[in-house]
XYZ file of C-alpha atoms in Angstrom:
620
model
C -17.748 -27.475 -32.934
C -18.661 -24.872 -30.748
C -16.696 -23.944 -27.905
C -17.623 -26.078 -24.687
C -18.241 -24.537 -21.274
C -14.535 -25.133 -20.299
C -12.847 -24.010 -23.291
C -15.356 -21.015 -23.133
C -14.300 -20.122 -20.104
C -10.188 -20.419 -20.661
C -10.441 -18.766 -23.810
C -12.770 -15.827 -22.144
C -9.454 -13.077 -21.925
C -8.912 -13.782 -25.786
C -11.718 -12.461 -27.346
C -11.575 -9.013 -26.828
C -9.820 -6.294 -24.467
C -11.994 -5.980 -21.131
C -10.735 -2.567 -20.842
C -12.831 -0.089 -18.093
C -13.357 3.459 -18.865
C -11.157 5.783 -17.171
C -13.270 7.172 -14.801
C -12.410 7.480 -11.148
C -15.238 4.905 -10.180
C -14.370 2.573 -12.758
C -10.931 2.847 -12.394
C -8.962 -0.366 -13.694
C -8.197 -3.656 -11.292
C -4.711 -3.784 -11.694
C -3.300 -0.670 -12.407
C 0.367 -1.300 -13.344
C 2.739 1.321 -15.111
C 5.282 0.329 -17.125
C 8.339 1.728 -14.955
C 10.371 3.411 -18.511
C 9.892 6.379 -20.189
C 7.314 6.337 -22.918
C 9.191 6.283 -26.648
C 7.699 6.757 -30.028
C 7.989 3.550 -31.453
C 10.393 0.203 -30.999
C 13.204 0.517 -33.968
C 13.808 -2.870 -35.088
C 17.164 -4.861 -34.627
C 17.481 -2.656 -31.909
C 18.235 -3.915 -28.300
C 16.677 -1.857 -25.369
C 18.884 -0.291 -23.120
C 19.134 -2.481 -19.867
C 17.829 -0.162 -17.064
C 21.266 -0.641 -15.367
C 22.749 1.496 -17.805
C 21.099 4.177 -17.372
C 21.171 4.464 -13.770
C 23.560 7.080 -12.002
C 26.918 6.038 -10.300
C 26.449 5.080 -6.731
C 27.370 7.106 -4.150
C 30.121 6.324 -2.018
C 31.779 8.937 0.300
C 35.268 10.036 -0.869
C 36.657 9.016 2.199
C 35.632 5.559 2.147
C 37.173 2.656 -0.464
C 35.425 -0.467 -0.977
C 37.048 -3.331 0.271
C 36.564 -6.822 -0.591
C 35.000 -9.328 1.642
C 36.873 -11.931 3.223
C 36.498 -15.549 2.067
C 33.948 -17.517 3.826
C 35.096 -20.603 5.694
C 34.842 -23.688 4.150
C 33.631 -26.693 5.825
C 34.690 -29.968 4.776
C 32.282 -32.881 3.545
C 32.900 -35.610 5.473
C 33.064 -39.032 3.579
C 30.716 -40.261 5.821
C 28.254 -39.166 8.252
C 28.269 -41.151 11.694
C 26.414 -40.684 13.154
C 23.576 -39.508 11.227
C 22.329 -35.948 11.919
C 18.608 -35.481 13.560
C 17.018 -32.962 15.463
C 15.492 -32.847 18.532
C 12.360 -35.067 16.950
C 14.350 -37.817 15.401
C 14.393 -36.646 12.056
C 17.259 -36.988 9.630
C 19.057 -33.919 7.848
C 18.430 -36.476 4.428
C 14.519 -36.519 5.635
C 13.776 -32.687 6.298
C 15.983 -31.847 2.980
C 13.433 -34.584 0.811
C 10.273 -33.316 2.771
C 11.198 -29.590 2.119
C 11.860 -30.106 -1.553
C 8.763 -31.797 -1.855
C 6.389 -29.097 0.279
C 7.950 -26.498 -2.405
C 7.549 -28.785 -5.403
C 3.976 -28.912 -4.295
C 3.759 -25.168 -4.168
C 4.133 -24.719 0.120
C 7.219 -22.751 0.376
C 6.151 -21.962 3.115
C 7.105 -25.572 4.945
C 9.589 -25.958 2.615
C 11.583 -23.296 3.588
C 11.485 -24.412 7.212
C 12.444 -27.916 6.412
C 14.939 -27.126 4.654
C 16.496 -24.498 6.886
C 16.252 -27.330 9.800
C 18.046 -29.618 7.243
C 20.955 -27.502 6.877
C 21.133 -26.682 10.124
C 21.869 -30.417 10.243
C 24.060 -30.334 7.761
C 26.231 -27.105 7.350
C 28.515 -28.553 5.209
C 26.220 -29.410 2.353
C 25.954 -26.458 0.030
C 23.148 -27.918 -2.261
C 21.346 -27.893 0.976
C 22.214 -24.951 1.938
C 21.419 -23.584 -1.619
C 18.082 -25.223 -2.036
C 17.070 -23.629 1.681
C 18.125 -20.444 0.582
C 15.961 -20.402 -2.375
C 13.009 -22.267 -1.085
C 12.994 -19.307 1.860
C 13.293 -16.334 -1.023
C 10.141 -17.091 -2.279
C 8.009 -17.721 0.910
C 9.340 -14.429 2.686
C 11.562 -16.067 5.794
C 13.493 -12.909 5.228
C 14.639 -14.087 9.307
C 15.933 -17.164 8.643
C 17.088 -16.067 5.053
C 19.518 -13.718 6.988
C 21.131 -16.538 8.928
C 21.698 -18.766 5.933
C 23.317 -15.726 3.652
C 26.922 -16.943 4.365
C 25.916 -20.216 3.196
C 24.956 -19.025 -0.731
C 28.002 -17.018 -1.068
C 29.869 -19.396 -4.030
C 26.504 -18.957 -6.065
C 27.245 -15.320 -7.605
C 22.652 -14.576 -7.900
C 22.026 -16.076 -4.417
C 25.025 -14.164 -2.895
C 23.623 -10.683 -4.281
C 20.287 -11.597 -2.862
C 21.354 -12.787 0.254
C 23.124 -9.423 0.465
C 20.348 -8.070 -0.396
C 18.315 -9.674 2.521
C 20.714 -8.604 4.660
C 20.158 -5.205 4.282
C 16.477 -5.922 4.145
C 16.864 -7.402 7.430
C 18.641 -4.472 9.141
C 16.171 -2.305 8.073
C 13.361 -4.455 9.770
C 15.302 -4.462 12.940
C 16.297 -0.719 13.000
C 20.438 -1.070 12.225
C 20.632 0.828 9.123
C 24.525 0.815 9.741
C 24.647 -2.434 9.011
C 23.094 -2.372 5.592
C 24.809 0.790 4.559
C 28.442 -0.785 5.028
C 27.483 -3.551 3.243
C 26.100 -1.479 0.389
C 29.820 0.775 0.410
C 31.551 -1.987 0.182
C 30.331 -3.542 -2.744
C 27.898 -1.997 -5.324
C 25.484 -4.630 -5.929
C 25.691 -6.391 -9.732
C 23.269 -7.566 -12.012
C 20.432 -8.139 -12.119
C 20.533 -6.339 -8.534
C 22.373 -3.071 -9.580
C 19.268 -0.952 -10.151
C 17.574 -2.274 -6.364
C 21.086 -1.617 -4.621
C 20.934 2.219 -5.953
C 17.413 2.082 -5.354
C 17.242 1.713 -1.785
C 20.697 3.526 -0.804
C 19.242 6.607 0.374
C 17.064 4.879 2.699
C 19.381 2.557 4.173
C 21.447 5.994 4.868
C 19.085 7.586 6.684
C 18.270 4.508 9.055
C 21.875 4.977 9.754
C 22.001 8.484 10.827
C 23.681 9.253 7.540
C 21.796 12.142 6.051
C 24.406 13.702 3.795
C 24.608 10.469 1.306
C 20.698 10.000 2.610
C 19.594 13.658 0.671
C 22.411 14.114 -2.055
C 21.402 15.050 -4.668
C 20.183 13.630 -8.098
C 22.513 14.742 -10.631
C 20.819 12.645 -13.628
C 18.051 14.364 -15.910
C 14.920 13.882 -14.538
C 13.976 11.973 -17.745
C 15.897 9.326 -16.485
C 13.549 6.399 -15.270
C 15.990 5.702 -12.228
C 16.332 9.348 -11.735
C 12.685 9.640 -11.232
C 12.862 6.963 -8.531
C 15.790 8.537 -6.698
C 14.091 11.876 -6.681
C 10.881 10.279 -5.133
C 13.084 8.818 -2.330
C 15.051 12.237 -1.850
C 11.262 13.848 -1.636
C 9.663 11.438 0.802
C 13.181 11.734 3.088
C 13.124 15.475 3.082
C 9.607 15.753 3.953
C 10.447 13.410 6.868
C 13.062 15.738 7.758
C 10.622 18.693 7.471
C 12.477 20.803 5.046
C 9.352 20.724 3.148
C 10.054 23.582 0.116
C 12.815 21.587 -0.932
C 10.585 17.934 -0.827
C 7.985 19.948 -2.832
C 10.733 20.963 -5.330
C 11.540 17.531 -5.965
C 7.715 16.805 -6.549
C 7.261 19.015 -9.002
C 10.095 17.932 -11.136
C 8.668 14.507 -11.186
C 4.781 15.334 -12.326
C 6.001 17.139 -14.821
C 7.358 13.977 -16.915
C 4.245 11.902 -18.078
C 6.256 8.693 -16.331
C 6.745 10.788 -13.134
C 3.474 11.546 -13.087
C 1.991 8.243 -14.022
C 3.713 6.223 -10.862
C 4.069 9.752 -8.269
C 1.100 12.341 -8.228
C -0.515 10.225 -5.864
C 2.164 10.300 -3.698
C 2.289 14.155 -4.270
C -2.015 14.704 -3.832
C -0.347 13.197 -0.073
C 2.375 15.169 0.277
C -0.341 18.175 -0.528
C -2.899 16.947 1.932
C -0.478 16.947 4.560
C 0.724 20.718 3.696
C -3.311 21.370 4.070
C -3.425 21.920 0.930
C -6.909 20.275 0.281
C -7.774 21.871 -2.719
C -4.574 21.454 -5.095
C -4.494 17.955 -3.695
C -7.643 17.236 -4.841
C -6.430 18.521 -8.365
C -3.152 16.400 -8.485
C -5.715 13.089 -7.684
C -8.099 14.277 -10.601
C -5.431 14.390 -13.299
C -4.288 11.191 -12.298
C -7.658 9.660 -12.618
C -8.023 11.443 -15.848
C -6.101 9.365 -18.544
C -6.474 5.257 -19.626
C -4.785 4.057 -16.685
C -6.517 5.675 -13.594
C -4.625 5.682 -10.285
C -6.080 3.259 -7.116
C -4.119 5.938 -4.578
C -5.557 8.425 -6.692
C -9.148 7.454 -6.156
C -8.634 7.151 -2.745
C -6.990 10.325 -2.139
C -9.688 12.160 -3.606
C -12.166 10.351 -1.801
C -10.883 11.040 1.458
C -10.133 14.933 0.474
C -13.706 14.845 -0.344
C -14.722 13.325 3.097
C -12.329 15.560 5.132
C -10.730 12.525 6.414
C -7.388 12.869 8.050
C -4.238 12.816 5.328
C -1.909 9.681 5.559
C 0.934 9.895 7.249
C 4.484 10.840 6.566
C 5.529 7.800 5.181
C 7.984 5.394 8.085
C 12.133 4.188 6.480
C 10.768 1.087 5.828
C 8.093 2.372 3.791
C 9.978 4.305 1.447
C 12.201 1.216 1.386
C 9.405 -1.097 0.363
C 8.547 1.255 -2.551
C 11.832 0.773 -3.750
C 12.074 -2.605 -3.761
C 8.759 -2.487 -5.413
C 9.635 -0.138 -8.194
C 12.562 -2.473 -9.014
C 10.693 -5.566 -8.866
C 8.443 -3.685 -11.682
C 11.636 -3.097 -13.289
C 12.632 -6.732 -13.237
C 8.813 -8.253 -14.759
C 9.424 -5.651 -17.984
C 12.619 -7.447 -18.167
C 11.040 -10.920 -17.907
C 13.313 -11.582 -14.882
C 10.183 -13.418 -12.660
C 12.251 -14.654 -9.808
C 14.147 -11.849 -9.520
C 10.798 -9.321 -9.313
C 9.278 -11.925 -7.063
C 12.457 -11.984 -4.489
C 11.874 -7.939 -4.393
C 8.608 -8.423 -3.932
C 8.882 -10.708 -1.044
C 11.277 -8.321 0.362
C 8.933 -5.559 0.112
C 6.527 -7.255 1.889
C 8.828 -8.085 4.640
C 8.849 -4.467 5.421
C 5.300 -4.089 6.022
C 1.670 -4.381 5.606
C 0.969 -2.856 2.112
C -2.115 -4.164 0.145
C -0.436 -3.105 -3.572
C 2.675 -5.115 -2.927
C 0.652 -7.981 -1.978
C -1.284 -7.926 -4.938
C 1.785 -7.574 -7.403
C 3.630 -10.532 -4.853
C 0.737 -12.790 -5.834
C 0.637 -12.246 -9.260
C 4.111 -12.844 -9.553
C 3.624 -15.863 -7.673
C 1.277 -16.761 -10.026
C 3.786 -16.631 -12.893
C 6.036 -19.263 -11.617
C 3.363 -21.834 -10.822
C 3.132 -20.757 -7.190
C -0.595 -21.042 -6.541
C -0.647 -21.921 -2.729
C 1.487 -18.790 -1.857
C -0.232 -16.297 -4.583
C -3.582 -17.209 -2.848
C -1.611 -15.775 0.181
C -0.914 -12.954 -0.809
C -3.798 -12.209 -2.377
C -5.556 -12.675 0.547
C -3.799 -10.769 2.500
C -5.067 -7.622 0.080
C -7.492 -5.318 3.076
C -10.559 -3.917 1.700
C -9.069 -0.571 2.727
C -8.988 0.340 -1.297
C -12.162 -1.126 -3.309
C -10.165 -1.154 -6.321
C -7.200 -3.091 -4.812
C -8.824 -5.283 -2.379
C -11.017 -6.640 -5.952
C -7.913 -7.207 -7.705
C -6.941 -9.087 -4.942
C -10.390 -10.599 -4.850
C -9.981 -11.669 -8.295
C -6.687 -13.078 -8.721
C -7.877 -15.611 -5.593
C -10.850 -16.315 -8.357
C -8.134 -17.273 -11.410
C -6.431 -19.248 -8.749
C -9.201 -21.401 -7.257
C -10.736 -21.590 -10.818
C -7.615 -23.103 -12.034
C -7.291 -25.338 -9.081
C -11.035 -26.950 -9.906
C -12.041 -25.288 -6.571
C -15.611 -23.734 -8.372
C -17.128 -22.828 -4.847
C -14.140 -20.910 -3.610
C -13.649 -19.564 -7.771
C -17.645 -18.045 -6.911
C -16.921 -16.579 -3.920
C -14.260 -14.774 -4.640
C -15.657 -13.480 -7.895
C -18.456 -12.055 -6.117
C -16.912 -10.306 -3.455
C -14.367 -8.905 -6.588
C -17.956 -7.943 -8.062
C -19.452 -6.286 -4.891
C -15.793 -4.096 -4.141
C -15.419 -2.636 -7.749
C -18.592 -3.213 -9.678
C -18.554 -2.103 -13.066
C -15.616 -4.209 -13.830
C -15.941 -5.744 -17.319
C -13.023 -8.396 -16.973
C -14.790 -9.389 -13.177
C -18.008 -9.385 -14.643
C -17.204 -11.817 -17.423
C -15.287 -13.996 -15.179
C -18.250 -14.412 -12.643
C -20.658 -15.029 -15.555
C -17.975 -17.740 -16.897
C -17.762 -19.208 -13.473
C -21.734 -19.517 -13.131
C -21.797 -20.972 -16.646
C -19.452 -23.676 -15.609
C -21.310 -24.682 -12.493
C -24.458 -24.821 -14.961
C -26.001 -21.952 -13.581
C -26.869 -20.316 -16.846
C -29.363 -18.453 -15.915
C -27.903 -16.623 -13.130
C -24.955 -15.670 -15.500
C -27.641 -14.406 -17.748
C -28.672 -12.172 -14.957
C -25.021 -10.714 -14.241
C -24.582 -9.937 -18.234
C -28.263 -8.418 -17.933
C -26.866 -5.709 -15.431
C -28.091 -2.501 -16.978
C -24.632 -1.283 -16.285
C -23.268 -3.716 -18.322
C -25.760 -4.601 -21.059
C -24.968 -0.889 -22.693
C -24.921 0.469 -25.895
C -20.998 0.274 -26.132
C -20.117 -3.023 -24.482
C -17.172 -5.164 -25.263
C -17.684 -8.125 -28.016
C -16.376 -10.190 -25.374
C -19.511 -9.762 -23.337
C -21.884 -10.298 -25.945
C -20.428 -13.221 -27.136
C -20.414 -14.886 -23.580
C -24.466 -13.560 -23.478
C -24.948 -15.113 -26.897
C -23.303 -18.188 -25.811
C -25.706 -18.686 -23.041
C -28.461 -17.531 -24.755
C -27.810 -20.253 -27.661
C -27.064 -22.993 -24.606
C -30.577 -21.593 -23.023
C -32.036 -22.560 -26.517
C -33.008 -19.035 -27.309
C -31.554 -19.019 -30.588
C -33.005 -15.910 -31.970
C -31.607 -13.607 -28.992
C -28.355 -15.575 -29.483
C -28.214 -15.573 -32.836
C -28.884 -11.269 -32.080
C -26.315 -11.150 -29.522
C -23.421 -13.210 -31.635
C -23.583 -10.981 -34.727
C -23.361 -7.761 -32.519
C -20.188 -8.978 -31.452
C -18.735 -10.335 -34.641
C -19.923 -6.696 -35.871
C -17.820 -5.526 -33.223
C -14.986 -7.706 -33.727
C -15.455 -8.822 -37.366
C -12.143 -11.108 -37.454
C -12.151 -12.335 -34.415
C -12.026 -16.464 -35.028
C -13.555 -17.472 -31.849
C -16.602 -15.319 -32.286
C -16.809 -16.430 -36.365
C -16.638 -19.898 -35.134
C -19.079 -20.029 -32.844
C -21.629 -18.400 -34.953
C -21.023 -20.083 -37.646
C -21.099 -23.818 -35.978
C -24.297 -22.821 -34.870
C -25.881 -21.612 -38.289
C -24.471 -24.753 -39.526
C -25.406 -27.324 -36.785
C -29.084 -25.820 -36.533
C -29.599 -25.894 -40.494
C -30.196 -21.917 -40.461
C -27.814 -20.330 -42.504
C -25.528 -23.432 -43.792
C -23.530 -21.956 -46.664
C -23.310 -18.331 -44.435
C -21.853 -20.586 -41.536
C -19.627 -22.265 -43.493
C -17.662 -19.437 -44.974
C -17.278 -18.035 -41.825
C -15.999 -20.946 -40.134
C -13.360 -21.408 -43.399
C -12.387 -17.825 -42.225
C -12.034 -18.733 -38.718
C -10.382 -22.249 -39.761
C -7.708 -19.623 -41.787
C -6.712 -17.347 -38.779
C -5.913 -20.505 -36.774
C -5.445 -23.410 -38.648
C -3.664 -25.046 -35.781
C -7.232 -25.264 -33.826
C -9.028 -28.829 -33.382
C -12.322 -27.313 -32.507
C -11.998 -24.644 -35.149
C -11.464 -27.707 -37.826
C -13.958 -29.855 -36.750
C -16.520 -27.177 -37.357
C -15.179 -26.726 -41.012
C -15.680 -30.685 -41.283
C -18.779 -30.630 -40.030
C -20.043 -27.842 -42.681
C -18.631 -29.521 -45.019
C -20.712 -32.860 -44.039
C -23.724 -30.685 -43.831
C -23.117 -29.638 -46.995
C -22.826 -33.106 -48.737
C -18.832 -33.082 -48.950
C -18.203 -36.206 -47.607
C -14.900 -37.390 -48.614
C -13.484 -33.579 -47.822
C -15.490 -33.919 -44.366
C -13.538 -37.275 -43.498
C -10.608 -35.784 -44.380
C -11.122 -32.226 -42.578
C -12.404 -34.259 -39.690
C -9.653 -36.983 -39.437
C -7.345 -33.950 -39.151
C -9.352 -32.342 -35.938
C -9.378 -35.815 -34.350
C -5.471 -36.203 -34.611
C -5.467 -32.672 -32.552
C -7.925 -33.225 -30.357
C -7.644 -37.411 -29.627
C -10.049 -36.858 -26.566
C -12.846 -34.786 -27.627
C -16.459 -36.887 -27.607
C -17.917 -34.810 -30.562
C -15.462 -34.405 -32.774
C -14.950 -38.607 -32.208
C -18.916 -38.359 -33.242
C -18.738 -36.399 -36.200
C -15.834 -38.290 -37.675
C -17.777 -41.809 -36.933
C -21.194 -39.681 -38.840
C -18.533 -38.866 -41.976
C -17.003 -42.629 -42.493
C -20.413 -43.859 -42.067
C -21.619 -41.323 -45.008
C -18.761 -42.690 -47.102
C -19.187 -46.405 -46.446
C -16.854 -47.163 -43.938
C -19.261 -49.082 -41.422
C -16.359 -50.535 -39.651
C -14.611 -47.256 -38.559
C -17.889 -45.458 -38.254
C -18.927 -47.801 -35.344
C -15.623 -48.080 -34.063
C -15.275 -43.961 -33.854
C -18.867 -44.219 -32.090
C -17.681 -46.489 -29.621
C -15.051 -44.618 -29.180
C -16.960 -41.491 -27.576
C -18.811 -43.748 -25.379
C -15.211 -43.778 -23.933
C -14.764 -40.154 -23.678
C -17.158 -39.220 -20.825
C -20.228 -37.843 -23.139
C -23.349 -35.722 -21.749
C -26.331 -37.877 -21.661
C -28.166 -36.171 -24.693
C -24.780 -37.435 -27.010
C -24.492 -40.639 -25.744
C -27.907 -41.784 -26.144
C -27.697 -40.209 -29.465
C -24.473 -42.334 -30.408
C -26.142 -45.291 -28.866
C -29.010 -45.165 -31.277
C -26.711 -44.740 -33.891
C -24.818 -48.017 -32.756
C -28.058 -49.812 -32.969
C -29.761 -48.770 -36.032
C -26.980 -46.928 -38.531
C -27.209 -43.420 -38.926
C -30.117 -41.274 -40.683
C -28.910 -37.768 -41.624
C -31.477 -34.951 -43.029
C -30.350 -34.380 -47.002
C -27.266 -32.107 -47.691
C -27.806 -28.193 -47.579
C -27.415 -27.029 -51.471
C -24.498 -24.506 -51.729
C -26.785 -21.309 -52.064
C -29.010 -22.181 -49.262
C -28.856 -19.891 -46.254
């Protein structure tokens, strides 16, 4: 069968990569780095180095030993609570703790957090409670609140490191660096918080005054991935301190590694503007919007160059902070540690407004099932850059789209569209979203862009036109615009499906469909739709018993599907089985079927079935 407008649409990312050139208007959504230096190749049966082991000691003073915190007190559980805890409104610790785990089972961490908090506020001595607040408040950004409860997570070895963690965080946000910086000497943090506690050292130094540990220096070779990071931090702190020859030093030593130069020329075209250097600025921002992954600061440093506008600002302690946290949290996702890089991210954003870190906190969301609060943060993205506000833009798309919200899905598309046009990936998505809401011919229109309708397009958006053009009943442009993109992806099984359902279904090129569909049945045998297709060939073809047997196989993995149902009743019918042909029929008339197929399996309830004869083998 071919692909429906739904499984169109979810399979829309797997037909080909939506990649835009590399040019500074067209410069990729999401631009995301991976934060390791590049290798040659993976060796196999070889484990990569954990980033924690390549990091450089932490610095502690020689003067100063770490000691070990004291015990926290522990409060006793009483054997039974009279009376029963309630707040100020009458409700029970036991109600705010089952009202808070359900807000953040229902993705509102946001409520959750705060009903939880009030619940152990209740109950102190309840450390599940305690626990659950703790974590509930992590992930919707209560860094306030996450502060108080620390001392309650300390017997849960992750929770303790990130409540110390939001400790320091906290201090930061309220100016007492000193704070955070004894905590940091008195215990290096562990894993999987080693690299973020190393990270963000020199910064917590110099909000306390301490600018000797604040500017040491980096002793590691700057090929080192954590190196690189310390050395940004050491250049953004000197510049602050004005000893500007040195911060440039620094800056140089990280462009010239492709890594350092990948996630810090930006950040150096800056540094540049600020000098008044305008013109090597403008340099630094074209070589970073040179190669495949084009650089959203970039673009906007050059524009403003280019416009004489006024050069950022030296960037504030709790910036530099944030980019920490946010280079670790990258750190974490290549290690597929999700909560982890979403606690740094919410961290981050704790320390200020800052439209990338909102845009990587939502997507993170995204990948634990957190829809409510990545549509948050997504919104929260400023049009301030085109490129990042669309990303933004476009994740609150994926997220409506997969809550069944098409209006708000639309919406967001378009303003995605209108930020960063040019964007393959938005453009098919908007198309796909139009198609669902049965507005073909407006998707038409979008695909028909000359900007995107070019010589070189992706398959991916020729197969979506063709789709259309085939649902439009234009079966000659369709049939024009599906073998361009099987000519441009020639194995792709998606694209030979759907071609090759329709050559069959429509009696054009029968045998040709067939064989293609066999091909596309091969590369994913595992595929309901793809079989059904093959069993329907093979019906088409006059291979009935095969066709029942093909087709009884896509029904078992696909129960629910009207037209597979349909063509398995068509086969037992063709083989004599009258009883299980009508019963199959009926059986669609149960699966919600568009009017055209259920007046069709009506008829065929009534009167039997009448099939054209089978298509000969060398027919095409």
């Amino acid at each position: 069968m071919r692909l429906s407008r739904l499984s169109l649409l979810l399979t829309a990312c797997a037909l080909t990569a939506l990649a835009a050139p590399a040019v500074a208007q067209d410069a990729p959504i999401i631009i995301d780095p991976p934060l390791r230096p590049p290798v040659a190749a993976p060796v196999p049966g070889v484990d990569a180095i954990e980033p924690g082991e390549r990091l450089p000691a932490l610095i502690i003073p020689a003067d100063e030993r770490p000691v070990e915190p004291s015990p926290p007190a522990i409060v006793p559980i009483p054997a039974e609570w009279s009376p029963v805890p309630t707040d100020e409104m009458g409700r029970t610790a036991y109600g705010l703790y089952l009202s808070g785990r359900l807000a953040a089972m229902r993705g509102d961490n946001v409520t959750g957090a705060a009903l939880l908090a009030r619940s152990q506020a209740l109950a102190p001595e309840q450390p599940v409670v305690g626990e659950e607040a703790f974590r509930s408040g992590l992930f919707a950004g209560e860094i306030e609140s996450l502060a108080e409860l620390a001392p309650a997570v300390q017997d849960t070895p992750l929770l303790a490191e990130a409540g110390r963690l939001v400790v320091i965080v906290d201090s930061l946000n309220s100016g007492d660096g000193a704070e955070g910086l004894a905590m940091l000497r008195t215990k290096p943090f562990t894993e999987p918080f080693a690299a973020t506690g190393r990270f963000i050292l020199p910064v917590v130094a110099a909000s306390a005054g301490d600018w000797d540990t604040a500017l040491a220096p980096v002793e590691a070779a700057p090929t080192d991935v954590n190196a690189l990071v310390l050395r940004h931090q050491r250049a953004r702190l000197l510049e602050s301190r004005r000893r500007h020859a040195e911060a440039e030093a620094e800056y140089r030593v990280l462009v010239a590694t492709p890594l350092g130069a990948q996630l810090f020329a930006a950040d150096y075209g800056a540094f540049l503007e600020r000098r008044g250097r305008a013109d090597e600025a403008v340099a630094v921002y074209e070589a970073s919007l040179s190669g495949s992954s084009p650089d959203p600061d970039a673009l906007m440093g050059r524009t403003r160059v280019l416009d004489r506008a006024a050069p950022p600002p030296v960037p504030t302690i709790r910036q530099n902070a944030a980019f920490a946290l946010k280079l670790a949290a990258i750190q974490s996702a290549e290690r597929r540690e999700r909560d982890v890089s979403t606690i740094l991210l919410r961290l981050a954003d704790s320390l200020g407004r800052d439209d990338e870190i909102a845009l990587r906190l939502g997507l993170s969301l995204v990948a634990l099932g957190q829809e409510a609060s990545a549509r948050e943060a997504f919104a929260r993205v400023s049009p301030a850059n085109p490129v990042l506000y669309a990303g933004g833009q476009f994740g609150l798309g994926l997220s409506f789209q997969r809550d069944g919200r098409n209006d708000e899905a639309l919406d967001a598309y378009r303003r995605a569209d209108a930020a960063a046009p040019g964007q393959n990936e938005v453009v098919f998505r908007l198309a796909q979203q139009l198609v669902v809401m049965d507005r073909d011919e407006e998707a038409l229109a979008v695909l028909n862009r000359p900007s995107v309708n070019v010589a070189d397009q992706p398959a991916g958006i020729r197969f979506q036109r063709g789709a259309i053009l085939e649902t439009l009943g234009r079966l000659d442009e369709a049939e024009n615009e599906l073998w361009a993109a099987l000519t441009a992806a020639p194995d792709d099984p998606t694209i030979l499906n759907y071609l090759g359902y329709m050559w069959v279904d429509t009696g054009r090129r029968v045998a040709q469909g067939a064989e293609m569909v066999a091909r596309a049945h091969a590369a994913e045998p595992e595929n309901g739709n793809i079989q059904d297709s093959l069993g329907w060939a093979q019906f088409r073809q006059g291979q009935y018993d095969i066709a029942v047997e093909t087709l009884e196989g896509a029904v078992s993995k696909e129960p629910a599907n009207a037209e597979i149902n349909d063509h398995l009743g068509d086969a037992y019918w063709q083989v004599g089985r009258r009883r299980e042909a009508q019963w199959q029929w009926n059986r669609v008339l149960t699966l919600g079927p568009d009017a055209e197929t259920r007046a069709e399996v009506e008829q065929k309830l009534a009167n039997g079935l009448t099939i054209e004869p089978p298509v000969s083998a060398g027919q095409f």
